[in-house]
Amino acid sequence: MEKEISKLLKEKLIKQYGEDLTRKILSGYMEKKNASLRVNTLKTSVDEIKKNLIENEIEYKEVKWSKEALILQNVEEEKIRELDIYKDGKIYMQSLSSMIPAIVLEPKTGENILDMAAAPGGKTTQMAALSGNGAMITACEKNKIRFERMKYNLQKQGATRVNALMQDSRRLDDFFKFDKILLDAPCSGSGTDNIFKPNFTKELIEKSAKTEQELIEKAIKILKKDGIIVYSTCSILEEENEEVVEKILKKANAEILEINEIEDIQKLPTRIKGTMCIMPSKLYEGFFIAKIRKIK
Ligand code: SAM
């Protein structure tokens, strides 16, 4: 069956990006994405996983910006889930775009990090791995079923310094103070396949934008001076991205830190210099990322 893109989304994209770019975005949505994985360096090495994939006759391609990321060529995700390297938590199936926010946050040993919208734990476990289990991570998730899934993943992936909290992050005590916060916000999913689902509506976009704003306001409150927030969504709509960031920059004493150039990724224009918006394509979901420093 032909997939349909809603009139609402087309109109929004044309208004934001113009006709030509919108055509490219629309064809990006239609591309069937390759599965990709992240090697879990808490349990194995990139070489061991490459060897295992070759033994299982699974072709892969490397990615310029992360040696742990591998794009799978000739296999469906279901087949990967049958492999021991998957069952043992040596790999985590993760889209390429969604690996970037944790890399941008640069989690380090000794840092006190909050993951504000954490389940199923893809980025929490990635931050644990990037810091060699050296960062102290609080992973907050309000949905019980997703929270349970996250706890399972944390255990399976060997993320040992994570404190999992089942709570609405907007209600976290202001007494908390973190060095870094990852806010991978609940969003409309306008950069992903979610656009084909019946729940992709104007109301979803508006509700997401409201929650995103409330979450980022809480984030800035519970961040230490000089602390860093990485704000990300898998949406490419300005009401969930630039508008949310602009409002917080007006309200709080904070500034944008420029995200370093990441090779080989097609980007969409964003109206805030230093932020990044990834174009939906064969390899990437649409994603927005902003890095914010609290000045005072
Ligand atoms: N960061 C996750 C990962 O990489 O695996 C994906 C997070 S998903 C985009 C957003 C998550 O935020 C959902 O699991 C949703 O249930 C949760 N969420 C939504 N509102 C929340 C809130 N107010 N407080 C905490 N979690 C929330």
mmCIF file of C-alpha atoms and ligand atoms in Angstrom:
data_model
loop_
_atom_site.group_PDB
_atom_site.id
_atom_site.type_symbol
_atom_site.label_atom_id
_atom_site.label_comp_id
_atom_site.label_asym_id
_atom_site.label_seq_id
_atom_site.Cartn_x
_atom_site.Cartn_y
_atom_site.Cartn_z
ATOM 1 C CA MET A 1 0.000 0.000 0.000
ATOM 2 C CA GLU A 2 1.258 3.481 -0.882
ATOM 3 C CA LYS A 3 2.225 5.429 2.249
ATOM 4 C CA GLU A 4 0.419 8.748 2.658
ATOM 5 C CA ILE A 5 1.935 11.916 4.053
ATOM 6 C CA SER A 6 -0.623 14.216 5.646
ATOM 7 C CA LYS A 7 -1.596 17.562 4.142
ATOM 8 C CA LEU A 8 -0.906 19.159 7.512
ATOM 9 C CA LEU A 9 2.720 17.986 7.535
ATOM 10 C CA LYS A 10 3.316 18.951 3.898
ATOM 11 C CA GLU A 11 2.007 22.446 4.557
ATOM 12 C CA LYS A 12 4.150 22.842 7.653
ATOM 13 C CA LEU A 13 7.267 21.614 5.852
ATOM 14 C CA ILE A 14 6.718 23.904 2.860
ATOM 15 C CA LYS A 15 6.234 26.879 5.184
ATOM 16 C CA GLN A 16 9.425 26.050 7.079
ATOM 17 C CA TYR A 17 11.727 24.695 4.372
ATOM 18 C CA GLY A 18 10.255 25.772 0.997
ATOM 19 C CA GLU A 19 9.046 23.582 -1.878
ATOM 20 C CA ASP A 20 12.394 22.170 -3.070
ATOM 21 C CA LEU A 21 13.666 21.005 0.292
ATOM 22 C CA THR A 22 10.239 19.653 1.192
ATOM 23 C CA ARG A 23 10.339 17.430 -1.901
ATOM 24 C CA LYS A 24 13.689 16.007 -0.713
ATOM 25 C CA ILE A 25 12.372 15.517 2.829
ATOM 26 C CA LEU A 26 9.296 13.705 1.518
ATOM 27 C CA SER A 27 11.399 11.342 -0.574
ATOM 28 C CA GLY A 28 13.676 10.785 2.467
ATOM 29 C CA TYR A 29 10.672 9.617 4.486
ATOM 30 C CA MET A 30 9.837 7.044 1.806
ATOM 31 C CA GLU A 31 13.270 5.370 1.831
ATOM 32 C CA LYS A 32 13.447 2.060 3.636
ATOM 33 C CA LYS A 33 16.077 2.522 6.344
ATOM 34 C CA ASN A 34 18.936 0.093 6.923
ATOM 35 C CA ALA A 35 19.131 -1.345 10.410
ATOM 36 C CA SER A 36 22.070 -0.056 12.425
ATOM 37 C CA LEU A 37 23.694 -1.088 15.658
ATOM 38 C CA ARG A 38 25.925 0.358 18.332
ATOM 39 C CA VAL A 39 28.683 -1.825 19.722
ATOM 40 C CA ASN A 40 28.447 -1.916 23.520
ATOM 41 C CA THR A 41 32.047 -1.336 24.558
ATOM 42 C CA LEU A 42 31.142 -2.144 28.182
ATOM 43 C CA LYS A 43 30.913 -5.784 27.115
ATOM 44 C CA THR A 44 32.887 -6.258 23.929
ATOM 45 C CA SER A 45 35.067 -4.599 21.299
ATOM 46 C CA VAL A 46 34.275 -3.297 17.841
ATOM 47 C CA ASP A 47 36.640 -5.906 16.354
ATOM 48 C CA GLU A 48 34.859 -8.791 18.105
ATOM 49 C CA ILE A 49 31.497 -7.649 16.744
ATOM 50 C CA LYS A 50 32.823 -7.173 13.200
ATOM 51 C CA LYS A 51 34.295 -10.688 13.320
ATOM 52 C CA ASN A 52 31.003 -12.109 14.567
ATOM 53 C CA LEU A 53 29.014 -10.360 11.817
ATOM 54 C CA ILE A 54 31.377 -11.713 9.163
ATOM 55 C CA GLU A 55 31.013 -15.239 10.597
ATOM 56 C CA ASN A 56 27.240 -14.837 10.335
ATOM 57 C CA GLU A 57 27.561 -13.545 6.752
ATOM 58 C CA ILE A 58 26.100 -10.190 7.701
ATOM 59 C CA GLU A 59 27.534 -7.297 5.738
ATOM 60 C CA TYR A 60 28.120 -3.993 7.449
ATOM 61 C CA LYS A 61 29.391 -0.530 6.669
ATOM 62 C CA GLU A 62 31.320 1.746 8.973
ATOM 63 C CA VAL A 63 30.302 5.258 9.891
ATOM 64 C CA LYS A 64 32.796 8.136 9.743
ATOM 65 C CA TRP A 65 31.719 9.835 12.973
ATOM 66 C CA SER A 66 31.642 6.823 15.343
ATOM 67 C CA LYS A 67 33.645 3.615 15.309
ATOM 68 C CA GLU A 68 30.981 1.900 17.441
ATOM 69 C CA ALA A 69 28.209 2.515 14.879
ATOM 70 C CA LEU A 70 27.707 -0.059 12.125
ATOM 71 C CA ILE A 71 25.150 0.009 9.300
ATOM 72 C CA LEU A 72 23.827 -3.425 8.408
ATOM 73 C CA GLN A 73 23.445 -4.226 4.740
ATOM 74 C CA ASN A 74 21.712 -7.480 3.973
ATOM 75 C CA VAL A 75 19.701 -8.329 7.036
ATOM 76 C CA GLU A 76 16.450 -7.558 8.812
ATOM 77 C CA GLU A 77 16.513 -6.558 12.467
ATOM 78 C CA GLU A 78 14.687 -9.807 13.454
ATOM 79 C CA LYS A 79 17.675 -11.911 12.337
ATOM 80 C CA ILE A 80 20.042 -9.791 14.456
ATOM 81 C CA ARG A 81 17.843 -10.364 17.499
ATOM 82 C CA GLU A 82 18.536 -14.095 17.201
ATOM 83 C CA LEU A 83 22.304 -13.673 17.499
ATOM 84 C CA ASP A 84 24.183 -14.272 20.766
ATOM 85 C CA ILE A 85 25.877 -10.869 20.507
ATOM 86 C CA TYR A 86 22.372 -9.360 20.714
ATOM 87 C CA LYS A 87 21.119 -11.664 23.464
ATOM 88 C CA ASP A 88 24.267 -10.995 25.530
ATOM 89 C CA GLY A 89 23.874 -7.214 25.285
ATOM 90 C CA LYS A 90 27.079 -6.790 23.297
ATOM 91 C CA ILE A 91 25.231 -4.699 20.725
ATOM 92 C CA TYR A 92 22.271 -2.318 20.904
ATOM 93 C CA MET A 93 20.021 -1.767 17.894
ATOM 94 C CA GLN A 94 19.905 2.000 17.531
ATOM 95 C CA SER A 95 19.239 4.358 14.673
ATOM 96 C CA LEU A 96 22.209 6.423 13.514
ATOM 97 C CA SER A 97 20.581 9.790 14.212
ATOM 98 C CA SER A 98 19.699 8.760 17.741
ATOM 99 C CA MET A 99 23.344 8.012 18.529
ATOM 100 C CA ILE A 100 24.373 11.618 18.013
ATOM 101 C CA PRO A 101 22.885 13.417 21.080
ATOM 102 C CA ALA A 102 24.892 11.344 23.599
ATOM 103 C CA ILE A 103 28.061 11.860 21.545
ATOM 104 C CA VAL A 104 27.414 15.619 21.558
ATOM 105 C CA LEU A 105 26.921 15.571 25.360
ATOM 106 C CA GLU A 106 30.370 13.913 25.841
ATOM 107 C CA PRO A 107 29.660 12.091 29.126
ATOM 108 C CA LYS A 108 32.781 11.707 31.260
ATOM 109 C CA THR A 109 33.878 9.816 34.364
ATOM 110 C CA GLY A 110 32.762 11.454 37.597
ATOM 111 C CA GLU A 111 30.041 13.576 36.017
ATOM 112 C CA ASN A 112 26.564 13.608 37.450
ATOM 113 C CA ILE A 113 24.247 13.254 34.459
ATOM 114 C CA LEU A 114 20.459 13.269 34.173
ATOM 115 C CA ASP A 115 18.689 11.525 31.308
ATOM 116 C CA MET A 116 15.289 13.185 31.544
ATOM 117 C CA ALA A 117 13.242 11.061 29.131
ATOM 118 C CA ALA A 118 15.179 7.886 29.229
ATOM 119 C CA ALA A 119 13.246 4.780 28.175
ATOM 120 C CA PRO A 120 13.937 2.358 26.601
ATOM 121 C CA GLY A 121 17.450 3.404 27.537
ATOM 122 C CA GLY A 122 19.274 3.616 24.200
ATOM 123 C CA LYS A 123 21.013 6.853 25.054
ATOM 124 C CA THR A 124 21.409 6.058 28.773
ATOM 125 C CA THR A 125 23.322 2.887 27.964
ATOM 126 C CA GLN A 126 25.285 4.755 25.284
ATOM 127 C CA MET A 127 26.315 7.410 27.836
ATOM 128 C CA ALA A 128 27.280 4.659 30.259
ATOM 129 C CA ALA A 129 29.453 3.099 27.561
ATOM 130 C CA LEU A 130 30.979 6.397 26.401
ATOM 131 C CA SER A 131 32.088 7.112 29.979
ATOM 132 C CA GLY A 132 33.197 3.501 30.601
ATOM 133 C CA ASN A 133 30.556 3.324 33.358
ATOM 134 C CA GLY A 134 32.357 6.254 34.959
ATOM 135 C CA ALA A 135 29.507 8.789 34.838
ATOM 136 C CA MET A 136 26.800 8.684 37.510
ATOM 137 C CA ILE A 137 23.588 8.668 35.506
ATOM 138 C CA THR A 138 20.054 9.257 36.738
ATOM 139 C CA ALA A 139 17.615 7.884 34.178
ATOM 140 C CA CYS A 140 14.105 9.240 34.579
ATOM 141 C CA GLU A 141 11.071 7.804 32.798
ATOM 142 C CA LYS A 142 7.423 8.320 33.629
ATOM 143 C CA ASN A 143 5.798 5.463 31.720
ATOM 144 C CA LYS A 144 5.755 2.255 33.797
ATOM 145 C CA ILE A 145 5.953 -0.226 30.913
ATOM 146 C CA ARG A 146 8.737 1.721 29.221
ATOM 147 C CA PHE A 147 10.482 2.096 32.583
ATOM 148 C CA GLU A 148 10.506 -1.693 33.068
ATOM 149 C CA ARG A 149 11.903 -2.134 29.565
ATOM 150 C CA MET A 150 14.623 0.377 30.366
ATOM 151 C CA LYS A 151 15.586 -1.431 33.578
ATOM 152 C CA TYR A 152 15.893 -4.649 31.579
ATOM 153 C CA ASN A 153 18.088 -2.921 28.987
ATOM 154 C CA LEU A 154 20.313 -1.286 31.616
ATOM 155 C CA GLN A 155 20.972 -4.664 33.151
ATOM 156 C CA LYS A 156 21.466 -6.425 29.840
ATOM 157 C CA GLN A 157 23.886 -3.780 28.603
ATOM 158 C CA GLY A 158 25.916 -3.757 31.840
ATOM 159 C CA ALA A 159 25.238 -0.098 32.656
ATOM 160 C CA THR A 160 26.099 -0.340 36.342
ATOM 161 C CA ARG A 161 26.144 3.278 37.537
ATOM 162 C CA VAL A 162 22.596 4.207 36.588
ATOM 163 C CA ASN A 163 19.946 5.168 39.084
ATOM 164 C CA ALA A 164 16.569 4.509 37.408
ATOM 165 C CA LEU A 165 13.670 6.700 38.554
ATOM 166 C CA MET A 166 10.088 6.118 37.528
ATOM 167 C CA GLN A 167 8.854 9.679 37.642
ATOM 168 C CA ASP A 168 7.619 12.620 35.626
ATOM 169 C CA SER A 169 10.822 14.656 35.168
ATOM 170 C CA ARG A 170 8.852 17.887 35.349
ATOM 171 C CA ARG A 171 8.302 17.095 39.013
ATOM 172 C CA LEU A 172 11.912 16.384 39.942
ATOM 173 C CA ASP A 173 12.951 18.225 43.096
ATOM 174 C CA ASP A 174 14.754 21.509 42.361
ATOM 175 C CA PHE A 175 17.206 20.452 45.043
ATOM 176 C CA PHE A 176 18.902 18.183 42.434
ATOM 177 C CA LYS A 177 21.855 19.701 40.567
ATOM 178 C CA PHE A 178 23.410 17.982 37.566
ATOM 179 C CA ASP A 179 26.599 18.637 35.582
ATOM 180 C CA LYS A 180 24.938 17.588 32.359
ATOM 181 C CA ILE A 181 21.403 16.793 31.202
ATOM 182 C CA LEU A 182 20.239 14.888 28.179
ATOM 183 C CA LEU A 183 16.704 15.859 27.252
ATOM 184 C CA ASP A 184 15.727 13.517 24.433
ATOM 185 C CA ALA A 185 12.223 14.841 24.512
ATOM 186 C CA PRO A 186 8.964 13.034 23.778
ATOM 187 C CA CYS A 187 8.013 14.479 20.399
ATOM 188 C CA SER A 188 5.660 14.150 17.437
ATOM 189 C CA GLY A 189 8.213 11.989 15.590
ATOM 190 C CA SER A 190 7.907 14.190 12.508
ATOM 191 C CA GLY A 191 11.399 13.100 11.420
ATOM 192 C CA THR A 192 10.457 9.425 11.472
ATOM 193 C CA ASP A 193 7.966 6.823 10.285
ATOM 194 C CA ASN A 194 5.613 8.111 12.953
ATOM 195 C CA ILE A 195 4.261 10.514 10.329
ATOM 196 C CA PHE A 196 2.447 7.576 8.711
ATOM 197 C CA LYS A 197 0.560 6.704 11.906
ATOM 198 C CA PRO A 198 -2.990 7.865 12.570
ATOM 199 C CA ASN A 199 -1.903 9.553 15.812
ATOM 200 C CA PHE A 200 0.288 12.019 13.885
ATOM 201 C CA THR A 201 -1.998 15.028 14.243
ATOM 202 C CA LYS A 202 -1.915 18.772 14.883
ATOM 203 C CA GLU A 203 -2.861 17.988 18.498
ATOM 204 C CA LEU A 204 0.130 15.654 18.886
ATOM 205 C CA ILE A 205 2.483 18.358 17.620
ATOM 206 C CA GLU A 206 0.979 20.974 19.952
ATOM 207 C CA LYS A 207 0.965 18.665 22.959
ATOM 208 C CA SER A 208 4.576 17.647 22.290
ATOM 209 C CA ALA A 209 5.719 21.274 21.992
ATOM 210 C CA LYS A 210 4.080 22.088 25.334
ATOM 211 C CA THR A 211 5.695 19.127 27.142
ATOM 212 C CA GLU A 212 9.068 19.872 25.529
ATOM 213 C CA GLN A 213 8.896 23.444 26.845
ATOM 214 C CA GLU A 214 8.009 22.308 30.357
ATOM 215 C CA LEU A 215 10.782 19.730 30.357
ATOM 216 C CA ILE A 216 13.480 22.132 29.158
ATOM 217 C CA GLU A 217 12.420 24.689 31.773
ATOM 218 C CA LYS A 218 12.852 22.081 34.484
ATOM 219 C CA ALA A 219 16.181 21.019 32.942
ATOM 220 C CA ILE A 220 17.675 24.488 33.170
ATOM 221 C CA LYS A 221 16.556 24.788 36.816
ATOM 222 C CA ILE A 222 18.258 21.603 37.935
ATOM 223 C CA LEU A 223 21.458 22.144 35.959
ATOM 224 C CA LYS A 224 24.600 23.476 37.653
ATOM 225 C CA LYS A 225 26.099 26.785 36.546
ATOM 226 C CA ASP A 226 28.282 26.078 33.480
ATOM 227 C CA GLY A 227 26.408 22.808 33.055
ATOM 228 C CA ILE A 228 25.360 21.509 29.645
ATOM 229 C CA ILE A 229 21.979 20.415 28.291
ATOM 230 C CA VAL A 230 21.704 18.494 25.064
ATOM 231 C CA TYR A 231 18.153 18.891 23.799
ATOM 232 C CA SER A 232 17.075 16.515 21.053
ATOM 233 C CA THR A 233 13.907 15.467 19.264
ATOM 234 C CA CYS A 234 13.173 13.156 16.350
ATOM 235 C CA SER A 235 11.099 15.981 14.919
ATOM 236 C CA ILE A 236 12.078 18.433 12.190
ATOM 237 C CA LEU A 237 9.337 20.969 12.951
ATOM 238 C CA GLU A 238 10.388 24.341 14.307
ATOM 239 C CA GLU A 239 7.610 24.484 16.912
ATOM 240 C CA GLU A 240 9.219 21.507 18.675
ATOM 241 C CA ASN A 241 12.808 22.590 18.082
ATOM 242 C CA GLU A 242 13.932 26.165 17.448
ATOM 243 C CA GLU A 243 10.878 27.671 19.156
ATOM 244 C CA VAL A 244 11.423 25.602 22.318
ATOM 245 C CA VAL A 245 15.113 26.532 22.420
ATOM 246 C CA GLU A 246 14.516 30.207 21.645
ATOM 247 C CA LYS A 247 11.995 30.487 24.467
ATOM 248 C CA ILE A 248 14.375 28.982 27.016
ATOM 249 C CA LEU A 249 17.234 31.205 25.847
ATOM 250 C CA LYS A 250 14.991 34.223 26.434
ATOM 251 C CA LYS A 251 13.911 33.068 29.888
ATOM 252 C CA ALA A 252 17.187 31.710 31.259
ATOM 253 C CA ASN A 253 20.769 32.895 31.313
ATOM 254 C CA ALA A 254 22.058 30.352 28.820
ATOM 255 C CA GLU A 255 23.802 30.172 25.468
ATOM 256 C CA ILE A 256 24.063 27.831 22.505
ATOM 257 C CA LEU A 257 27.295 25.909 22.105
ATOM 258 C CA GLU A 258 28.058 25.130 18.496
ATOM 259 C CA ILE A 259 27.863 21.417 17.620
ATOM 260 C CA ASN A 260 31.025 20.388 15.784
ATOM 261 C CA GLU A 261 30.616 19.451 12.146
ATOM 262 C CA ILE A 262 29.685 15.778 11.763
ATOM 263 C CA GLU A 263 30.834 14.324 8.461
ATOM 264 C CA ASP A 264 28.595 12.581 5.945
ATOM 265 C CA ILE A 265 25.235 13.726 7.276
ATOM 266 C CA GLN A 266 22.793 15.711 5.174
ATOM 267 C CA LYS A 267 21.437 18.583 7.209
ATOM 268 C CA LEU A 268 18.403 20.799 7.088
ATOM 269 C CA PRO A 269 18.736 24.520 7.768
ATOM 270 C CA THR A 270 17.967 25.605 11.321
ATOM 271 C CA ARG A 271 17.428 29.204 12.336
ATOM 272 C CA ILE A 272 19.637 28.909 15.442
ATOM 273 C CA LYS A 273 23.316 28.938 14.518
ATOM 274 C CA GLY A 274 25.187 26.026 16.082
ATOM 275 C CA THR A 275 22.195 23.676 16.346
ATOM 276 C CA MET A 276 21.795 20.747 14.010
ATOM 277 C CA CYS A 277 18.835 19.319 12.118
ATOM 278 C CA ILE A 278 19.284 16.043 10.271
ATOM 279 C CA MET A 279 17.419 15.467 7.022
ATOM 280 C CA PRO A 280 15.363 12.246 6.780
ATOM 281 C CA SER A 281 17.116 9.963 4.272
ATOM 282 C CA LYS A 282 17.932 6.335 3.529
ATOM 283 C CA LEU A 283 20.298 6.115 6.502
ATOM 284 C CA TYR A 284 19.069 8.809 8.854
ATOM 285 C CA GLU A 285 15.860 9.750 10.620
ATOM 286 C CA GLY A 286 15.074 13.429 10.885
ATOM 287 C CA PHE A 287 16.490 14.690 14.191
ATOM 288 C CA PHE A 288 17.149 18.017 15.876
ATOM 289 C CA ILE A 289 19.965 18.589 18.383
ATOM 290 C CA ALA A 290 20.889 21.686 20.390
ATOM 291 C CA LYS A 291 23.695 22.037 22.940
ATOM 292 C CA ILE A 292 23.019 24.636 25.603
ATOM 293 C CA ARG A 293 25.249 25.968 28.399
ATOM 294 C CA LYS A 294 23.818 27.519 31.548
ATOM 295 C CA ILE A 295 25.758 30.692 32.252
ATOM 296 C CA LYS A 296 24.293 31.556 35.672
HETATM 297 N N1 SAM B 1 16.000 8.568 25.213
HETATM 298 C C1 SAM B 1 15.309 7.335 24.881
HETATM 299 C C2 SAM B 1 16.260 6.380 24.224
HETATM 300 O O1 SAM B 1 17.231 6.832 23.608
HETATM 301 O O2 SAM B 1 16.072 5.162 24.318
HETATM 302 C C3 SAM B 1 14.078 7.618 24.035
HETATM 303 C C4 SAM B 1 13.164 8.582 24.705
HETATM 304 S S1 SAM B 1 11.590 8.810 23.924
HETATM 305 C C5 SAM B 1 11.992 9.938 22.676
HETATM 306 C C6 SAM B 1 10.821 9.842 25.101
HETATM 307 C C7 SAM B 1 10.486 9.149 26.424
HETATM 308 O O3 SAM B 1 10.086 10.150 27.362
HETATM 309 C C8 SAM B 1 9.322 8.171 26.361
HETATM 310 O O4 SAM B 1 9.737 6.951 26.906
HETATM 311 C C9 SAM B 1 8.243 8.804 27.242
HETATM 312 O O5 SAM B 1 7.473 7.863 27.932
HETATM 313 C C10 SAM B 1 9.081 9.622 28.184
HETATM 314 N N2 SAM B 1 8.421 10.790 28.801
HETATM 315 C C11 SAM B 1 7.466 11.575 28.277
HETATM 316 N N3 SAM B 1 7.150 12.575 29.113
HETATM 317 C C12 SAM B 1 7.955 12.425 30.202
HETATM 318 C C13 SAM B 1 8.090 13.134 31.422
HETATM 319 N N4 SAM B 1 7.341 14.210 31.671
HETATM 320 N N5 SAM B 1 8.971 12.704 32.334
HETATM 321 C C14 SAM B 1 9.730 11.582 32.077
HETATM 322 N N6 SAM B 1 9.623 10.863 30.951
HETATM 323 C C15 SAM B 1 8.757 11.283 30.019
#
